[in-house]
Amino acid sequence: MGEQGKGVRRAIQSLKDAGVQNIESIFYPGARHELLVETNKLEVFADIAAWLDKQLAKQ
C-alpha cells in the first residue's frame, strides 16, 4: 500500500469528497501491488466476486 496505506486512504477520501458513495476497501496484510497474483489471490478473487454479487443484487 502506498505509504503504509496512507496513500490509498487519501485516494478513498478524495473519492468520497467528490461525491462517490459506493466505496468499499479491504486491506490485505502483507500484500503488495498486484493483488491478483499474490499468494492469497483466491481470497482477493472471492472478495471481488462477493462485491460484484452485492452490486448486482442492488439492481
CSV table of C-alpha atoms in Angstrom, one decimal:
chain,number,residue,atom,x,y,z
A,1,MET,CA,0.0,0.0,0.0
A,2,GLY,CA,1.3,3.5,-0.7
A,3,GLU,CA,2.9,4.9,2.3
A,4,GLN,CA,1.8,2.1,4.6
A,5,GLY,CA,-1.8,2.5,3.3
A,6,LYS,CA,-1.9,6.3,3.8
A,7,GLY,CA,-1.9,6.9,0.0
A,8,VAL,CA,-4.8,4.5,-0.5
A,9,ARG,CA,-6.8,6.1,2.3
A,10,ARG,CA,-6.2,9.6,0.9
A,11,ALA,CA,-7.4,8.3,-2.5
A,12,ILE,CA,-10.5,6.9,-1.0
A,13,GLN,CA,-11.2,10.1,0.9
A,14,SER,CA,-10.8,12.1,-2.3
A,15,LEU,CA,-13.4,9.9,-4.0
A,16,LYS,CA,-15.8,10.4,-1.1
A,17,ASP,CA,-15.2,14.1,-1.1
A,18,ALA,CA,-16.1,14.1,-4.8
A,19,GLY,CA,-19.4,12.5,-4.0
A,20,VAL,CA,-18.7,8.9,-4.8
A,21,GLN,CA,-20.8,6.9,-2.3
A,22,ASN,CA,-20.3,3.3,-3.3
A,23,ILE,CA,-16.8,2.7,-2.0
A,24,GLU,CA,-15.6,-0.3,-0.1
A,25,SER,CA,-12.0,-1.2,0.7
A,26,ILE,CA,-10.1,-4.2,2.0
A,27,PHE,CA,-6.5,-4.1,3.1
A,28,TYR,CA,-4.7,-7.4,2.8
A,29,PRO,CA,-1.8,-7.6,5.3
A,30,GLY,CA,1.5,-8.4,3.6
A,31,ALA,CA,0.1,-7.9,0.1
A,32,ARG,CA,1.8,-5.5,-2.3
A,33,HIS,CA,0.8,-4.1,-5.7
A,34,GLU,CA,-0.5,-6.9,-7.8
A,35,LEU,CA,-3.3,-8.5,-5.7
A,36,LEU,CA,-4.5,-10.8,-8.4
A,37,VAL,CA,-1.2,-12.7,-8.4
A,38,GLU,CA,-0.4,-12.6,-4.7
A,39,THR,CA,-0.3,-15.8,-2.7
A,40,ASN,CA,-3.8,-15.0,-1.4
A,41,LYS,CA,-5.2,-14.3,-4.8
A,42,LEU,CA,-8.1,-16.7,-4.3
A,43,GLU,CA,-9.2,-14.7,-1.3
A,44,VAL,CA,-9.0,-11.5,-3.4
A,45,PHE,CA,-11.0,-13.0,-6.2
A,46,ALA,CA,-13.6,-14.2,-3.7
A,47,ASP,CA,-13.9,-10.7,-2.3
A,48,ILE,CA,-14.2,-9.2,-5.7
A,49,ALA,CA,-16.9,-11.8,-6.6
A,50,ALA,CA,-18.8,-11.0,-3.4
A,51,TRP,CA,-18.7,-7.3,-4.1
A,52,LEU,CA,-20.0,-7.8,-7.6
A,53,ASP,CA,-22.8,-10.0,-6.4
A,54,LYS,CA,-23.8,-7.4,-3.8
A,55,GLN,CA,-23.8,-4.7,-6.6
A,56,LEU,CA,-25.9,-6.8,-8.9
A,57,ALA,CA,-28.4,-7.6,-6.1
A,58,LYS,CA,-29.0,-3.8,-5.6
A,59,GLN,CA,-30.2,-3.5,-9.2
